[in-house]
Coordinates of C-alpha atoms and ligand atoms in Angstrom, one line a residue:
Chain A
M136 CA -45.6 -38.5 -6.3
N137 CA -45.1 -38.8 -2.6
T138 CA -41.6 -37.3 -2.7
E139 CA -42.7 -34.4 -4.9
A140 CA -45.4 -33.4 -2.4
S141 CA -43.0 -33.6 0.5
T142 CA -40.3 -31.4 -1.3
L143 CA -43.0 -28.9 -2.1
K144 CA -44.0 -28.7 1.5
D145 CA -40.3 -28.3 2.4
L146 CA -40.0 -25.5 -0.1
D147 CA -42.8 -23.6 1.6
A148 CA -41.2 -24.0 4.9
V149 CA -37.8 -22.8 3.5
R150 CA -39.5 -19.8 1.9
S151 CA -41.2 -18.7 5.1
M152 CA -38.0 -19.2 7.0
I153 CA -36.1 -17.0 4.5
K154 CA -38.9 -14.4 4.9
R155 CA -38.6 -14.4 8.6
H156 CA -34.8 -14.0 8.4
K157 CA -35.1 -11.2 5.9
L158 CA -37.3 -9.3 8.3
N159 CA -34.2 -8.6 10.3
D160 CA -32.6 -7.0 7.2
Y161 CA -35.6 -4.7 6.8
L162 CA -35.7 -3.9 10.5
F163 CA -32.0 -3.0 10.7
G164 CA -32.2 -1.0 7.5
A165 CA -35.1 1.0 8.8
V166 CA -33.5 1.7 12.2
G167 CA -30.1 2.6 10.7
L168 CA -31.6 4.9 8.1
S169 CA -33.7 6.7 10.7
F170 CA -30.6 7.3 12.9
I171 CA -28.7 8.7 10.0
I172 CA -31.6 11.0 9.1
L173 CA -31.8 12.1 12.7
I174 CA -28.1 12.9 12.9
L175 CA -28.0 14.7 9.5
L176 CA -31.2 16.7 10.3
T177 CA -29.7 17.9 13.6
L178 CA -26.6 19.1 11.9
L179 CA -28.5 20.6 9.1
V180 CA -30.8 22.5 11.5
L181 CA -27.8 23.8 13.4
F182 CA -26.1 24.9 10.3
I183 CA -29.2 26.6 8.8
D184 CA -29.8 28.3 12.2
L185 CA -26.3 29.7 12.2
I186 CA -26.6 30.9 8.6
M187 CA -30.0 32.5 9.3
D188 CA -28.7 34.2 12.4
G189 CA -25.5 35.4 10.7
Y190 CA -27.2 36.2 7.4
P191 CA -26.7 39.9 7.4
K192 CA -23.0 39.6 8.1
L193 CA -22.4 36.7 5.7
M194 CA -23.8 38.8 2.9
S195 CA -21.5 41.8 3.4
W196 CA -18.0 41.8 2.1
D197 CA -17.0 44.2 5.0
F198 CA -17.4 41.4 7.5
F199 CA -14.6 39.5 5.8
S200 CA -12.3 42.5 5.3
S201 CA -12.6 44.3 8.6
F202 CA -10.8 43.9 11.9
P203 CA -12.6 43.3 15.1
S204 CA -14.2 46.4 16.6
R205 CA -16.0 47.5 19.7
R206 CA -19.1 48.1 17.7
A207 CA -20.7 44.9 16.4
A208 CA -21.7 46.5 13.2
N209 CA -18.1 47.2 12.2
A210 CA -16.5 44.1 13.6
G211 CA -15.1 41.7 11.0
L212 CA -13.2 38.4 10.6
L213 CA -10.1 39.6 8.7
S214 CA -7.5 39.0 11.4
A215 CA -9.0 35.7 12.3
L216 CA -9.1 34.4 8.7
V217 CA -5.5 35.4 8.1
G218 CA -4.5 34.1 11.5
S219 CA -6.2 30.7 10.9
A220 CA -4.6 30.4 7.5
L221 CA -1.1 31.2 8.8
V222 CA -1.4 28.9 11.8
M223 CA -2.6 26.1 9.5
I224 CA 0.5 26.5 7.3
I225 CA 2.7 25.9 10.4
T226 CA 0.5 23.0 11.5
F227 CA 0.8 21.4 8.1
V228 CA 4.5 21.9 7.8
S229 CA 5.2 20.6 11.3
A230 CA 2.8 17.7 11.4
V231 CA 2.8 16.2 8.0
P232 CA 6.5 15.4 7.2
M233 CA 7.1 14.2 10.8
G234 CA 3.9 12.2 11.0
V235 CA 4.4 10.5 7.6
A236 CA 8.0 9.8 8.4
A237 CA 7.1 8.4 11.8
A238 CA 4.4 6.2 10.3
I239 CA 6.7 4.9 7.6
Y240 CA 9.4 4.1 10.1
L241 CA 7.0 2.3 12.4
E242 CA 5.4 0.3 9.6
E243 CA 8.4 -0.5 7.4
Y244 CA 11.6 -0.2 9.4
A245 CA 11.0 -0.8 13.1
K246 CA 11.6 -4.3 14.3
K247 CA 8.3 -5.8 15.6
N248 CA 8.8 -6.3 19.3
W249 CA 7.4 -5.3 22.6
L250 CA 8.8 -1.8 22.3
S251 CA 7.2 -1.2 18.9
E252 CA 3.9 -2.5 20.4
V253 CA 4.1 -0.1 23.3
I254 CA 4.8 2.8 20.9
E255 CA 1.9 1.7 18.7
V256 CA -0.6 1.6 21.5
N257 CA 0.6 5.0 22.8
V258 CA 0.4 6.7 19.4
T259 CA -3.1 5.5 19.0
N260 CA -4.0 6.7 22.5
L261 CA -2.4 10.1 21.9
A262 CA -5.2 10.7 19.3
A263 CA -7.7 10.5 22.2
V264 CA -6.0 12.9 24.6
P265 CA -8.2 16.0 25.2
S266 CA -6.9 18.9 23.2
I267 CA -6.6 21.2 26.3
I268 CA -3.8 18.9 27.5
Y269 CA -1.9 19.7 24.4
G270 CA -2.5 23.3 25.1
L271 CA -1.0 22.9 28.6
L272 CA 2.0 21.0 27.2
A273 CA 2.5 23.7 24.6
L274 CA 2.3 26.5 27.2
G275 CA 5.1 24.8 29.1
L276 CA 7.2 23.8 26.2
F277 CA 6.8 26.4 23.4
V278 CA 5.8 29.5 25.4
Y279 CA 8.0 29.2 28.6
I280 CA 10.9 26.8 27.9
L281 CA 11.5 27.7 24.2
D282 CA 10.3 31.2 24.6
F283 CA 8.3 31.3 21.4
G284 CA 5.7 33.6 23.0
T285 CA 2.0 33.5 22.2
S286 CA 2.8 33.5 18.5
I287 CA 1.6 32.0 15.3
L288 CA 4.6 29.6 15.5
T289 CA 3.5 28.4 19.0
A290 CA -0.1 27.9 17.9
G291 CA 0.8 26.1 14.7
L292 CA 3.2 23.8 16.5
T293 CA 0.6 23.1 19.2
L294 CA -2.0 22.1 16.7
G295 CA 0.6 20.2 14.7
L296 CA 1.3 18.2 17.8
L297 CA -2.4 17.7 18.2
I298 CA -2.9 16.2 14.8
L299 CA 0.4 14.3 14.7
P300 CA -1.2 11.1 15.9
V301 CA -4.1 11.4 13.4
V302 CA -1.6 11.8 10.6
I303 CA 0.5 8.8 11.9
V304 CA -2.5 6.5 12.3
A305 CA -4.0 7.5 8.9
T306 CA -0.6 7.0 7.2
R307 CA -0.1 3.6 8.8
E308 CA -3.6 2.5 7.7
A309 CA -2.9 3.6 4.2
I310 CA 0.4 1.8 4.1
R311 CA -1.1 -1.4 5.4
G312 CA -3.7 -1.2 2.7
I313 CA -1.0 -1.9 0.0
P314 CA -1.1 -5.6 -0.9
V315 CA 1.9 -7.7 0.0
A316 CA 2.0 -8.9 -3.6
I317 CA 2.9 -5.4 -4.8
R318 CA 5.7 -5.1 -2.3
E319 CA 7.0 -8.5 -3.2
A320 CA 6.9 -7.7 -6.9
A321 CA 9.1 -4.6 -6.3
Y322 CA 11.5 -6.5 -4.1
A323 CA 11.7 -9.4 -6.6
V324 CA 13.1 -7.1 -9.3
G325 CA 15.9 -6.0 -7.0
A326 CA 14.5 -2.9 -5.3
T327 CA 16.0 -1.8 -2.0
K328 CA 13.7 -1.1 1.0
W329 CA 14.0 2.6 0.4
Q330 CA 13.1 2.2 -3.3
V331 CA 10.1 0.1 -2.4
V332 CA 9.0 2.7 0.2
S333 CA 9.5 5.8 -1.8
Q334 CA 8.6 4.6 -5.3
H335 CA 5.7 2.3 -4.3
V336 CA 4.4 2.3 -0.8
V337 CA 4.2 6.1 -0.3
R338 CA 2.9 6.7 -3.8
Y339 CA 0.1 4.3 -3.6
A340 CA -0.8 5.3 -0.1
T341 CA -0.9 9.0 -1.0
G342 CA -4.7 9.1 -1.2
G343 CA -5.1 7.7 2.3
I344 CA -2.4 9.8 3.7
L345 CA -3.9 13.0 2.3
T346 CA -7.3 12.1 3.6
G347 CA -5.8 11.7 7.1
V348 CA -4.0 15.0 6.8
I349 CA -7.0 16.9 5.6
I350 CA -9.2 15.4 8.3
G351 CA -6.6 16.3 10.9
M352 CA -6.3 19.9 9.5
A353 CA -10.1 20.2 9.6
R354 CA -10.0 19.3 13.2
A355 CA -7.2 21.7 14.0
I356 CA -8.9 24.6 12.3
G357 CA -11.9 24.4 14.7
E358 CA -9.8 23.8 17.9
T359 CA -10.3 26.4 20.5
A360 CA -9.1 25.1 23.9
P361 CA -5.4 24.6 23.2
V362 CA -5.1 27.9 21.5
I363 CA -6.7 29.8 24.4
T364 CA -4.5 27.9 26.8
I365 CA -1.3 29.2 25.1
G366 CA -2.7 32.7 25.6
A367 CA -4.1 33.7 22.2
L368 CA -5.7 37.2 22.2
T369 CA -9.2 37.7 21.2
F370 CA -8.9 41.3 19.9
I371 CA -6.4 41.6 17.1
A372 CA -6.7 44.7 15.0
F373 CA -3.6 44.2 12.9
L374 CA -2.3 41.7 10.4
P375 CA 1.0 39.8 10.9
P376 CA 3.9 41.0 8.7
S377 CA 3.5 39.6 5.2
P378 CA 5.3 36.4 4.4
V379 CA 6.2 37.6 1.0
T380 CA 8.0 40.8 0.3
T381 CA 8.8 42.8 -2.8
S382 CA 12.5 42.9 -2.3
A383 CA 15.0 40.0 -2.1
P384 CA 14.9 37.4 -0.6
F385 CA 11.1 37.8 -1.1
L386 CA 10.4 35.7 2.0
N387 CA 9.9 37.1 5.4
F388 CA 9.5 35.0 8.5
D389 CA 8.7 37.8 11.0
W390 CA 5.0 36.6 10.9
L391 CA 6.0 33.5 12.8
W392 CA 6.5 35.6 15.9
S393 CA 3.4 37.8 15.5
G394 CA 0.4 37.8 17.8
F395 CA -2.7 36.4 16.2
T396 CA -6.3 35.2 16.6
V397 CA -8.0 32.4 14.9
L398 CA -11.6 31.8 13.7
P399 CA -13.0 29.8 16.7
I400 CA -11.4 32.2 19.2
Q401 CA -12.9 35.1 17.4
M402 CA -16.3 33.4 17.4
F403 CA -15.9 32.6 21.1
S404 CA -15.1 36.1 22.0
W405 CA -18.1 37.5 20.2
L406 CA -20.3 34.9 21.7
S407 CA -19.2 35.8 25.2
R408 CA -20.2 39.5 24.8
P409 CA -23.5 40.5 26.4
G410 CA -26.0 41.9 24.0
A411 CA -27.5 40.3 20.9
D412 CA -25.8 42.3 18.3
F413 CA -22.4 40.5 18.6
H414 CA -24.2 37.2 18.5
V415 CA -24.9 37.8 14.8
N416 CA -21.2 38.1 14.2
A417 CA -20.6 34.9 16.2
A418 CA -23.2 33.0 14.2
A419 CA -21.7 34.2 10.9
A420 CA -18.2 33.1 12.1
G421 CA -19.6 29.7 13.1
A422 CA -21.1 29.3 9.6
V423 CA -17.7 30.2 8.1
I424 CA -15.9 27.6 10.3
I425 CA -18.4 24.9 9.3
V426 CA -18.2 25.7 5.6
V427 CA -14.4 25.6 5.7
T428 CA -14.4 22.3 7.6
L429 CA -17.0 20.7 5.3
L430 CA -15.0 22.0 2.3
M431 CA -11.8 20.3 3.6
N432 CA -13.6 17.1 4.3
G433 CA -15.2 17.3 0.8
I434 CA -11.8 17.7 -0.8
A435 CA -10.6 14.6 1.2
I436 CA -13.5 12.5 0.0
K437 CA -13.0 13.6 -3.6
M438 CA -9.3 12.9 -3.5
R439 CA -9.8 9.5 -2.0
Y440 CA -12.4 8.7 -4.7
N441 CA -10.2 9.9 -7.5
I442 CA -7.2 7.8 -6.3
R443 CA -9.4 4.7 -5.6
K444 CA -10.6 5.0 -9.1
K445 CA -7.1 5.0 -10.4
I446 CA -5.5 2.4 -8.1
K447 CA -7.9 -0.5 -7.5
W448 CA -6.3 -3.6 -6.1
Q449 CA -7.7 -6.7 -7.6
Chain B
M206 CA 22.6 -39.1 -21.2
V207 CA 21.3 -35.6 -21.7
T208 CA 22.2 -34.7 -18.2
V209 CA 25.8 -35.6 -18.7
T210 CA 26.3 -32.9 -21.4
T211 CA 24.2 -30.2 -19.9
P212 CA 25.9 -27.7 -17.7
L213 CA 24.6 -26.9 -14.2
K214 CA 23.2 -23.5 -13.6
A215 CA 22.5 -23.9 -9.9
E216 CA 22.1 -26.6 -7.3
S217 CA 20.5 -26.9 -4.0
R218 CA 22.6 -28.7 -1.5
D219 CA 21.1 -30.2 1.7
L220 CA 18.7 -27.3 1.9
N221 CA 16.6 -26.9 5.0
F222 CA 14.2 -24.1 5.6
I223 CA 12.4 -23.1 8.9
Y224 CA 9.7 -20.5 9.0
N225 CA 9.7 -18.0 11.8
G226 CA 6.8 -19.8 13.5
G227 CA 9.0 -22.9 13.7
I228 CA 7.6 -24.9 10.8
H229 CA 10.3 -27.0 9.2
A230 CA 9.1 -26.6 5.6
L231 CA 12.1 -28.0 3.7
K232 CA 14.1 -31.0 4.7
G233 CA 17.4 -31.7 3.2
I234 CA 16.6 -30.8 -0.4
N235 CA 19.2 -31.7 -3.0
M236 CA 18.4 -30.7 -6.6
P237 CA 20.3 -29.6 -9.7
L238 CA 19.0 -26.9 -12.0
Y239 CA 20.4 -27.4 -15.5
E240 CA 21.2 -24.4 -17.7
K241 CA 18.6 -23.4 -20.3
K242 CA 16.3 -26.1 -19.2
I243 CA 12.9 -26.1 -17.6
T244 CA 12.6 -27.8 -14.2
A245 CA 9.1 -28.4 -12.9
L246 CA 8.3 -28.8 -9.2
I247 CA 5.2 -30.8 -8.5
G248 CA 3.6 -32.1 -5.3
P249 CA 0.5 -31.8 -3.2
S250 CA -0.6 -28.5 -1.7
G251 CA 1.5 -27.5 1.3
C252 CA 4.4 -29.8 0.5
G253 CA 6.8 -26.8 0.2
K254 CA 7.1 -26.0 -3.5
S255 CA 6.6 -22.3 -3.1
T256 CA 8.9 -22.2 -0.1
F257 CA 11.6 -23.9 -2.1
L258 CA 11.2 -21.6 -5.1
R259 CA 11.3 -18.5 -2.9
C260 CA 14.6 -19.6 -1.4
F261 CA 16.3 -19.0 -4.8
N262 CA 15.7 -15.2 -4.7
R263 CA 15.8 -14.9 -0.9
M264 CA 12.2 -13.8 -0.7
H265 CA 12.0 -15.2 2.8
D266 CA 14.4 -12.5 3.9
L267 CA 11.6 -10.0 3.7
Y268 CA 10.1 -11.5 6.8
P269 CA 12.0 -11.6 10.1
G270 CA 12.9 -14.9 11.8
N271 CA 13.0 -17.2 8.8
K272 CA 16.0 -19.5 8.7
Y273 CA 17.9 -21.2 5.8
Q274 CA 20.3 -24.0 6.3
G275 CA 22.4 -25.5 3.5
Q276 CA 23.3 -24.0 0.2
I277 CA 22.0 -22.9 -3.2
V278 CA 25.0 -22.6 -5.3
M279 CA 25.0 -20.7 -8.6
H280 CA 27.3 -21.7 -11.5
P281 CA 29.7 -20.9 -13.0
D282 CA 30.7 -18.4 -10.2
N283 CA 30.0 -20.8 -7.3
T284 CA 28.1 -18.2 -5.3
N285 CA 26.0 -19.6 -2.5
V286 CA 23.0 -17.3 -2.8
L287 CA 21.9 -18.2 0.8
D288 CA 25.2 -17.1 2.3
A289 CA 24.6 -14.3 4.9
G290 CA 27.4 -12.3 3.2
V291 CA 25.6 -12.3 -0.1
D292 CA 23.2 -9.4 -0.5
P293 CA 19.7 -10.6 -1.3
I294 CA 19.3 -7.7 -3.7
E295 CA 22.3 -8.9 -5.7
V296 CA 20.6 -12.3 -5.9
R297 CA 17.3 -10.8 -7.1
M298 CA 19.2 -8.9 -9.8
R299 CA 20.3 -12.3 -11.2
I300 CA 17.2 -14.4 -10.5
S301 CA 13.8 -12.9 -11.3
M302 CA 10.4 -14.2 -10.3
V303 CA 6.8 -14.4 -11.7
F304 CA 4.1 -14.9 -9.1
Q305 CA 1.0 -17.0 -9.0
K306 CA -1.4 -14.0 -9.3
P307 CA -0.4 -11.3 -11.8
N308 CA 0.9 -8.4 -9.7
P309 CA 1.6 -5.4 -11.9
F310 CA 2.4 -2.1 -10.3
P311 CA -0.4 0.5 -10.5
K312 CA 1.7 2.3 -13.1
S313 CA 1.8 2.4 -16.8
I314 CA 2.6 -0.7 -18.9
Y315 CA 5.9 0.9 -19.9
E316 CA 6.8 1.8 -16.3
N317 CA 6.1 -1.7 -15.1
V318 CA 8.6 -3.2 -17.5
A319 CA 11.1 -0.3 -17.1
Y320 CA 11.1 -0.6 -13.3
G321 CA 13.8 -3.3 -13.1
L322 CA 16.0 -1.2 -15.3
R323 CA 15.5 1.9 -13.3
V324 CA 16.3 0.0 -10.1
R325 CA 19.6 -0.9 -11.7
G326 CA 20.3 2.7 -12.3
E327 CA 19.6 2.9 -16.0
R328 CA 18.7 6.5 -17.0
N329 CA 19.2 6.5 -20.8
K330 CA 15.7 6.7 -22.3
R331 CA 16.8 5.1 -25.6
I332 CA 18.2 2.1 -23.8
I333 CA 15.1 1.7 -21.6
D334 CA 12.8 2.1 -24.6
D335 CA 14.7 -0.7 -26.5
K336 CA 14.8 -3.0 -23.5
V337 CA 11.1 -2.5 -22.8
E338 CA 10.2 -3.3 -26.4
E339 CA 12.5 -6.3 -26.4
A340 CA 11.0 -7.6 -23.1
L341 CA 7.4 -7.1 -24.2
K342 CA 8.2 -8.9 -27.5
G343 CA 9.9 -11.7 -25.5
A344 CA 6.8 -12.0 -23.4
A345 CA 4.6 -12.2 -26.5
I346 CA 2.5 -9.2 -25.6
W347 CA 4.1 -6.4 -27.7
D348 CA 1.5 -6.5 -30.4
E349 CA -1.3 -6.1 -28.0
V350 CA 0.1 -3.2 -26.1
K351 CA 2.5 -1.3 -28.4
D352 CA -0.1 1.4 -29.0
R353 CA -1.0 1.8 -25.4
L354 CA 2.3 1.6 -23.5
H355 CA 1.3 4.5 -21.3
D356 CA -2.0 3.0 -20.2
L357 CA -2.4 1.8 -16.7
A358 CA -1.4 -1.9 -16.4
F359 CA -4.5 -2.6 -14.4
N360 CA -6.6 -2.2 -17.6
L361 CA -5.1 -5.3 -19.1
S362 CA -6.8 -8.7 -18.9
G363 CA -5.5 -11.3 -16.4
G364 CA -3.5 -13.2 -19.0
Q365 CA -2.1 -10.0 -20.4
Q366 CA -1.1 -8.8 -17.0
Q367 CA 0.7 -12.1 -16.3
R368 CA 2.6 -11.7 -19.6
L369 CA 3.4 -8.2 -18.6
C370 CA 4.8 -9.5 -15.3
I371 CA 6.9 -11.9 -17.3
A372 CA 8.1 -9.0 -19.4
R373 CA 9.0 -7.2 -16.2
A374 CA 11.0 -10.1 -15.0
L375 CA 12.6 -10.6 -18.4
A376 CA 13.7 -7.0 -19.0
T377 CA 16.6 -7.3 -16.6
D378 CA 18.2 -10.2 -18.4
P379 CA 18.0 -12.7 -15.5
E380 CA 20.0 -15.9 -15.5
I381 CA 17.2 -17.8 -13.8
M382 CA 13.5 -17.2 -13.8
L383 CA 11.2 -18.6 -11.1
F384 CA 7.6 -19.2 -11.8
D385 CA 5.1 -20.0 -9.0
E386 CA 2.1 -21.5 -10.6
P387 CA 2.1 -18.8 -13.3
T388 CA -1.1 -20.0 -15.0
S389 CA -3.3 -21.0 -12.1
A390 CA -5.3 -17.8 -12.3
L391 CA -5.7 -18.0 -16.1
D392 CA -8.1 -19.5 -18.6
P393 CA -6.9 -22.3 -21.0
I394 CA -6.0 -20.0 -23.9
A395 CA -4.0 -17.6 -21.8
T396 CA -2.4 -20.7 -20.2
A397 CA -1.4 -22.1 -23.6
N398 CA 0.1 -18.7 -24.5
I399 CA 2.3 -18.7 -21.4
E400 CA 3.3 -22.3 -21.7
E401 CA 4.5 -21.6 -25.3
L402 CA 6.3 -18.5 -24.0
M403 CA 8.1 -20.5 -21.4
T404 CA 9.4 -23.0 -23.9
E405 CA 10.7 -20.2 -26.0
L406 CA 12.4 -18.6 -23.1
R407 CA 14.3 -21.8 -22.6
D408 CA 16.7 -20.6 -25.3
K409 CA 17.8 -17.8 -23.2
L410 CA 17.6 -18.7 -19.6
T411 CA 17.1 -21.4 -16.9
I412 CA 13.5 -21.8 -15.6
L413 CA 12.2 -23.3 -12.4
V414 CA 8.4 -23.6 -12.3
V415 CA 6.0 -24.7 -9.7
T416 CA 2.8 -26.2 -11.1
H417 CA -0.2 -28.1 -9.9
N418 CA -1.0 -29.2 -13.4
M419 CA 0.5 -32.6 -14.3
Q420 CA -0.1 -32.2 -18.0
Q421 CA 1.6 -28.8 -17.9
A422 CA 4.7 -30.2 -16.2
A423 CA 4.8 -33.1 -18.7
R424 CA 4.3 -30.7 -21.7
I425 CA 6.9 -28.0 -20.9
S426 CA 9.5 -29.3 -18.6
D427 CA 12.8 -31.1 -19.2
Y428 CA 13.2 -32.2 -15.6
T429 CA 10.6 -32.8 -12.9
A430 CA 10.9 -33.0 -9.1
Y431 CA 8.3 -34.5 -6.9
M432 CA 8.1 -33.1 -3.4
Y433 CA 6.1 -34.3 -0.5
L434 CA 6.0 -33.0 3.1
G435 CA 9.0 -30.8 2.6
E436 CA 11.2 -33.6 1.1
M437 CA 12.4 -34.2 -2.4
V438 CA 10.9 -37.6 -3.1
E439 CA 12.1 -38.0 -6.7
Y440 CA 13.9 -36.0 -9.3
G441 CA 14.6 -36.9 -12.9
D442 CA 14.0 -36.5 -16.7
T443 CA 10.4 -35.5 -17.1
D444 CA 9.8 -38.3 -19.6
R445 CA 11.0 -40.9 -17.2
I446 CA 9.2 -39.4 -14.2
F447 CA 5.9 -39.5 -16.0
T448 CA 6.4 -42.9 -17.7
N449 CA 8.5 -44.9 -15.2
P450 CA 8.8 -43.4 -11.8
T451 CA 10.9 -45.3 -9.4
R452 CA 9.1 -44.3 -6.3
K453 CA 5.6 -45.6 -5.5
E454 CA 4.5 -42.2 -4.0
T455 CA 5.5 -40.4 -7.2
E456 CA 3.5 -42.8 -9.3
D457 CA 0.5 -42.5 -7.1
Y458 CA 0.6 -38.7 -7.3
I459 CA 1.0 -38.4 -11.1
T460 CA -1.6 -41.0 -11.8
G461 CA -4.0 -39.2 -9.5
K462 CA -4.4 -41.9 -6.9
F463 CA -3.3 -39.4 -4.4
G464 CA -3.1 -35.6 -4.0
Ligands
ATP550 N1 4.6 -17.6 5.8 C1 4.6 -18.8 6.3 N2 4.8 -18.9 7.7 C2 4.7 -20.2 8.2 N3 4.5 -21.3 7.6 C3 4.3 -21.2 6.2 C4 4.3 -20.0 5.6 N4 4.1 -20.2 4.2 C5 3.9 -21.5 4.1 N5 4.1 -22.1 5.3 C6 4.0 -23.6 5.6 O1 5.0 -24.2 4.9 C7 4.6 -25.4 4.3 C8 4.9 -25.4 2.8 O2 4.1 -24.3 2.2 P1 4.2 -23.9 0.7 O3 3.5 -22.6 0.5 O4 5.6 -23.9 0.3 O5 3.4 -25.1 0.0 P2 3.2 -25.3 -1.6 O6 3.7 -26.6 -1.9 O7 3.6 -24.1 -2.4 O8 1.6 -25.4 -1.6 P3 0.5 -24.9 -2.7 O9 0.6 -25.9 -3.8 O10 -0.8 -25.0 -2.0 O11 0.9 -23.5 -3.1 C9 3.1 -25.5 4.6 O12 3.0 -26.4 5.7 C10 2.7 -24.2 5.0 O13 1.7 -24.2 6.0
MG551 MG1 2.5 -22.5 -3.4

């Protein structure tokens, strides 16, 4: 009897203790949730504001199919859209193969010693270097030394350099996520290192790599400072030569050397005009940039989800 | 008397192994591996069973700084698989391995089994098809998967995955198969399946198996080696080791007084 009573009392004490401890869960949950709501609301309000300001422009096809103009009513995004797309192609082509290869080398081939540690720390830090510094570097290297001019090629390579560390870090993370057991399984049947890397590691890491690439590209598409630094123009009333032609060899690379503008620069230039009429254009351009960025991030999330669903390590 | 007539498949001669951190995990191991027999390695956790097993297919080469001393000689060609001049990939082509936890690739059932053949440069689809079927039959899983060969291997149960891994190791016609506690992650029925499978495989190849399960060693193996603290304490016919061990430590371990 006696013991039963005492255990009962203990149980009460235990229960109230659990309750007290759980209070922290609720508290943290509430604080965290309100922060998230605050952040999301701020972004949402900004976005809605841009859309409302730019509404008349966003609703007209002319805005997307016209060149910039001195009159706000006629000014459009066409050259900036095409410019951004072409610059992104160069960024992708220059950053992705190099970044993935570098990451694979560092992760799978490089001997682990002080040198690889130094390189590792530096690559990670490169991701944090302000983008305008990349612009300065590119101005010296691509524009003056290599004489590429203020061209699509220069802009694409600059942004490629900018996102290279992002691609490298994301690829390494993705590679590290592959269980040792899977590598050992492949080695145990007699695979060479290259077979393990190309037929297993890279394949299973594709989801993570692509996510990193898309997030890097989404960052690049909104970058303004480095592109201004290399001397990009704000008023481009022509399109670069078409990359595809109707006669053999059907590909034309003259566009690489063409002048250009990109979305954020176009937005910036409209924003810096006095008078409210151009600000409508700027707001519309801002909304377009946000939509493109969100879309790219959405694709990244969807891809990761699909691949996670298919390849789930137990 | 059996040992006199059975040919040797491999033997470890004065084998020492030192991990890159400096741990001396194997100390002067001498042990024969008889052809088409099952040899079981038993001993308490951390005594070096996995370390020893993984010397046979040079798995330790994957991590820098690990050191082998001594020899593991394969017969009849007298190749020392630990020789620095012998390519570990060549060794792994002759000696395959089944791991403790099933580790299929995130590929189809078919591709899992075919992988070893592809690595060996086989391109002929007919030959690969035949080999895959033969290996899946050999691993006693053919009937369960023959209608879903192109399903993802991850969708199989744990026991099926382990048999798939056995099929993968079998498809390349290895001379020796290494098993590191192949049933420790499985339920009793799946365990019984795999034990039966191993005794059938004995007709074809030589098996070295690590196990924590005394009954399992007694049931399936022809020879048993008891290891302790990186040393080979006792080796002999399984029947003798389990009925009449010469060393006190062995007796204590198999009777459960220790370990
Ligand atoms: N990668 C490693 N690096 C350094 N030391 C290791 C490594 N793996 C194992 N060891 C050490 O080597 C010794 C033998 O380990 P091993 O894994 O071979 O034991 P085991 O007999 O297989 O044990 P278990 O039955 O628990 O699997 C242990 O002391 C262990 O701590
Ligand atoms: Mg072990």
